[in-house]
Amino acid sequence: MANPKYKKAPLVVIKRLTKYYRYLGDLSNTGIERVSSSYLSEKMGCTASQIRQDLNFFGGFGQQGYGYHVKQLSNAIGDILGLDRKYSVIILGAGYLGHALAKYSNFSKRGFVFTGIFDINPDLIGTKVGDLTVMHTDDLIDFCKSKKPDIAVFALPKTASPELAEQLVNLGIKGFWNFSHMDIQTSKNVPVENVHLSESLMTLAYRINNEEDEQ
Amino acid sequence: MANPKYKKAPLVVIKRLTKYYRYLGDLSNTGIERVSSSYLSEKMGCTASQIRQDLNFFGGFGQQGYGYHVKQLSNAIGDILGLDRKYSVIILGAGYLGHALAKYSNFSKRGFVFTGIFDINPDLIGTKVGDLTVMHTDDLIDFCKSKKPDIAVFALPKTASPELAEQLVNLGIKGFWNFSHMDIQTSKNVPVENVHLSESLMTLAYRINNEEDEQ
DNA sequence: TAGATTGTTAATCGATTAACAATC
DNA sequence: TAGATTGTTAATCGATTAACAATC
């Protein structure tokens, strides 16, 4: 499944790749065709050396004396990240967070297509979220069997049952995007990307109290 | 403003501290009084050595032969993170994301109190979000002058004006929690915690394609 | 050609892990 | 006391930066 053209990179590199991808998209939108590692490094607040090191890990995308071709590089990074295919995504939890994610158009632009949204709250079942209709969680298994989604989003406020993740993996879910408090663990080694909002906010609190006046 | 009891730590350590805090809270809720670094490390999937190293950075919270007192340690970490005070938080953007954040009760439990929510959409002005009433962004400056909030959340779908952040800093905002695409830069060195959801989702895509079968 | 900028190696820096003495 | 587990130092590992030769 991995793009055999590129060797596997450490996660720190990948996280930075997603940032480069965003900046390159911005540059492309403003019509800029070429960019140097030093220009990008200044914009992004990192070292030019790091950018070149990161990119060179996957092969030579640049040209001496010229720099990098913005669109070409952007496409290459897209390929590395796996954005050259589509992902069917289901959302578990049709609260405000589920809504926010389902309606955020940037995701679909990158190939993430929301195909189902589920909840247990009877007031929500049948209501519309964009193009989708909220389904009952009882229908989740049947849905997965027939539609084979790739990614499951845990947008539930509280902890879901731990067995649910295991069940979903057996139904073919290949990755989890987890906004819930719960830790997701499955017998198969399926990747889980956690977005722990409280942890992010607490980090901000620390920084507010400890970074001021710093340059 | 920083808690003078504790020296300033690298951000990687702080991020882990927030995780320890979460796990300790869980342990505390299930009535467990003491915990060892090795037990915690197994639960969390890290090394016991790292936990001890992290905690020892701030001083000796444990006791040889016994381990750590859960509540005591949790409180100490809370103090380090700055959760021993209250933060007044305003939300910019009353869409689904703004709603989700405002209504998430876990934040207020940790001292983050939402005091205002703003939008430019006339259909939203005056509507209720929990206890709050959505205000027009035109009223933002007056609000800040009188209420002096600490944290501003950028929950806008698109990019806001870059000058807005600068203006908010001059009005006393001490930190930003940024969900928008935009990079927030201000003349004063005010901390910005970014939650770039697309980057997180793209990382998941990479991992789906490159981690499978791994143990 | 000269200038610019990459690709790439080597040096540095910081973070993680291992190990064990201290001590409850 | 003996056992358990921290506190802490030293060793290892990995990531970042600096430097410069290669080359467009």
PDB file of N, CA and C in Angstrom, chain A residues 92-98 118-120 124 154-160 178-182 198, chain B residues 100 103-106 109:
ATOM      1  N   LEU A  92     -18.200   9.283  13.963  1.00  0.00           N
ATOM      2  CA  LEU A  92     -18.976   8.747  15.075  1.00  0.00           C
ATOM      3  C   LEU A  92     -19.222   9.875  16.060  1.00  0.00           C
ATOM      4  N   GLY A  93     -20.453  10.334  16.079  1.00  0.00           N
ATOM      5  CA  GLY A  93     -20.814  11.465  16.926  1.00  0.00           C
ATOM      6  C   GLY A  93     -21.265  12.627  16.055  1.00  0.00           C
ATOM      7  N   ALA A  94     -22.561  12.975  16.124  1.00  0.00           N
ATOM      8  CA  ALA A  94     -23.109  14.031  15.270  1.00  0.00           C
ATOM      9  C   ALA A  94     -23.375  15.301  16.059  1.00  0.00           C
ATOM     10  N   GLY A  95     -22.568  15.530  17.088  1.00  0.00           N
ATOM     11  CA  GLY A  95     -22.669  16.782  17.840  1.00  0.00           C
ATOM     12  C   GLY A  95     -22.009  17.915  17.065  1.00  0.00           C
ATOM     13  N   TYR A  96     -21.721  18.994  17.758  1.00  0.00           N
ATOM     14  CA  TYR A  96     -21.139  20.154  17.088  1.00  0.00           C
ATOM     15  C   TYR A  96     -19.790  19.831  16.457  1.00  0.00           C
ATOM     16  N   LEU A  97     -19.003  19.021  17.158  1.00  0.00           N
ATOM     17  CA  LEU A  97     -17.691  18.675  16.606  1.00  0.00           C
ATOM     18  C   LEU A  97     -17.837  17.853  15.333  1.00  0.00           C
ATOM     19  N   GLY A  98     -18.702  16.846  15.374  1.00  0.00           N
ATOM     20  CA  GLY A  98     -18.963  16.040  14.184  1.00  0.00           C
ATOM     21  C   GLY A  98     -19.406  16.911  13.018  1.00  0.00           C
ATOM     22  N   PHE A 118     -22.784   9.038  12.384  1.00  0.00           N
ATOM     23  CA  PHE A 118     -23.586   8.190  13.278  1.00  0.00           C
ATOM     24  C   PHE A 118     -23.711   8.807  14.666  1.00  0.00           C
ATOM     25  N   ASP A 119     -24.829   8.505  15.311  1.00  0.00           N
ATOM     26  CA  ASP A 119     -25.033   8.960  16.683  1.00  0.00           C
ATOM     27  C   ASP A 119     -26.007   8.019  17.373  1.00  0.00           C
ATOM     28  N   ILE A 120     -26.096   8.127  18.698  1.00  0.00           N
ATOM     29  CA  ILE A 120     -27.092   7.315  19.418  1.00  0.00           C
ATOM     30  C   ILE A 120     -28.274   8.168  19.870  1.00  0.00           C
ATOM     31  N   LEU A 124     -31.210  13.220  16.917  1.00  0.00           N
ATOM     32  CA  LEU A 124     -30.312  13.574  15.819  1.00  0.00           C
ATOM     33  C   LEU A 124     -30.475  12.652  14.610  1.00  0.00           C
ATOM     34  N   PHE A 154     -13.580   9.545  15.785  1.00  0.00           N
ATOM     35  CA  PHE A 154     -14.259   9.519  17.079  1.00  0.00           C
ATOM     36  C   PHE A 154     -14.511  10.944  17.535  1.00  0.00           C
ATOM     37  N   ALA A 155     -15.701  11.436  17.228  1.00  0.00           N
ATOM     38  CA  ALA A 155     -16.068  12.799  17.607  1.00  0.00           C
ATOM     39  C   ALA A 155     -17.102  12.765  18.715  1.00  0.00           C
ATOM     40  N   LEU A 156     -16.959  11.803  19.588  1.00  0.00           N
ATOM     41  CA  LEU A 156     -17.890  11.633  20.704  1.00  0.00           C
ATOM     42  C   LEU A 156     -17.373  12.432  21.883  1.00  0.00           C
ATOM     43  N   PRO A 157     -18.277  13.068  22.625  1.00  0.00           N
ATOM     44  CA  PRO A 157     -17.827  13.885  23.747  1.00  0.00           C
ATOM     45  C   PRO A 157     -17.187  13.019  24.832  1.00  0.00           C
ATOM     46  N   LYS A 158     -17.866  11.933  25.178  1.00  0.00           N
ATOM     47  CA  LYS A 158     -17.370  11.055  26.238  1.00  0.00           C
ATOM     48  C   LYS A 158     -16.661   9.858  25.610  1.00  0.00           C
ATOM     49  N   THR A 159     -16.265   8.951  26.454  1.00  0.00           N
ATOM     50  CA  THR A 159     -15.582   7.765  25.973  1.00  0.00           C
ATOM     51  C   THR A 159     -16.585   6.812  25.338  1.00  0.00           C
ATOM     52  N   ALA A 160     -16.212   6.293  24.181  1.00  0.00           N
ATOM     53  CA  ALA A 160     -17.001   5.232  23.573  1.00  0.00           C
ATOM     54  C   ALA A 160     -16.528   3.907  24.152  1.00  0.00           C
ATOM     55  N   ASN A 178      -8.917  10.459  16.382  1.00  0.00           N
ATOM     56  CA  ASN A 178      -9.533  10.391  17.697  1.00  0.00           C
ATOM     57  C   ASN A 178      -9.572  11.721  18.431  1.00  0.00           C
ATOM     58  N   PHE A 179     -10.784  12.242  18.598  1.00  0.00           N
ATOM     59  CA  PHE A 179     -10.978  13.476  19.368  1.00  0.00           C
ATOM     60  C   PHE A 179     -11.486  13.175  20.765  1.00  0.00           C
ATOM     61  N   SER A 180     -11.671  11.911  21.073  1.00  0.00           N
ATOM     62  CA  SER A 180     -12.245  11.579  22.375  1.00  0.00           C
ATOM     63  C   SER A 180     -11.151  11.427  23.416  1.00  0.00           C
ATOM     64  N   HIS A 181     -11.602  11.417  24.639  1.00  0.00           N
ATOM     65  CA  HIS A 181     -10.725  11.285  25.803  1.00  0.00           C
ATOM     66  C   HIS A 181     -10.051   9.909  25.823  1.00  0.00           C
ATOM     67  N   MET A 182     -10.764   8.956  25.259  1.00  0.00           N
ATOM     68  CA  MET A 182     -10.362   7.550  25.317  1.00  0.00           C
ATOM     69  C   MET A 182      -9.107   7.232  24.506  1.00  0.00           C
ATOM     70  N   SER A 198      -7.814  19.152  25.129  1.00  0.00           N
ATOM     71  CA  SER A 198      -7.484  19.647  26.474  1.00  0.00           C
ATOM     72  C   SER A 198      -5.986  19.748  26.655  1.00  0.00           C
TER      73      SER A 198
ATOM     74  N   ALA B 100     -18.745  23.766  19.424  1.00  0.00           N
ATOM     75  CA  ALA B 100     -18.190  22.545  20.024  1.00  0.00           C
ATOM     76  C   ALA B 100     -17.252  22.895  21.176  1.00  0.00           C
ATOM     77  N   LYS B 103     -19.042  24.474  24.301  1.00  0.00           N
ATOM     78  CA  LYS B 103     -19.899  23.567  25.066  1.00  0.00           C
ATOM     79  C   LYS B 103     -19.155  22.390  25.682  1.00  0.00           C
ATOM     80  N   TYR B 104     -17.887  22.311  25.387  1.00  0.00           N
ATOM     81  CA  TYR B 104     -17.121  21.184  25.926  1.00  0.00           C
ATOM     82  C   TYR B 104     -16.782  21.466  27.386  1.00  0.00           C
ATOM     83  N   SER B 105     -17.397  20.711  28.284  1.00  0.00           N
ATOM     84  CA  SER B 105     -17.336  21.047  29.707  1.00  0.00           C
ATOM     85  C   SER B 105     -15.975  20.790  30.340  1.00  0.00           C
ATOM     86  N   ASN B 106     -15.188  19.932  29.719  1.00  0.00           N
ATOM     87  CA  ASN B 106     -13.888  19.584  30.291  1.00  0.00           C
ATOM     88  C   ASN B 106     -12.963  20.784  30.463  1.00  0.00           C
ATOM     89  N   LYS B 109     -13.730  22.776  33.628  1.00  0.00           N
ATOM     90  CA  LYS B 109     -13.252  22.019  34.781  1.00  0.00           C
ATOM     91  C   LYS B 109     -11.800  22.351  35.105  1.00  0.00           C
TER      92      LYS B 109
END
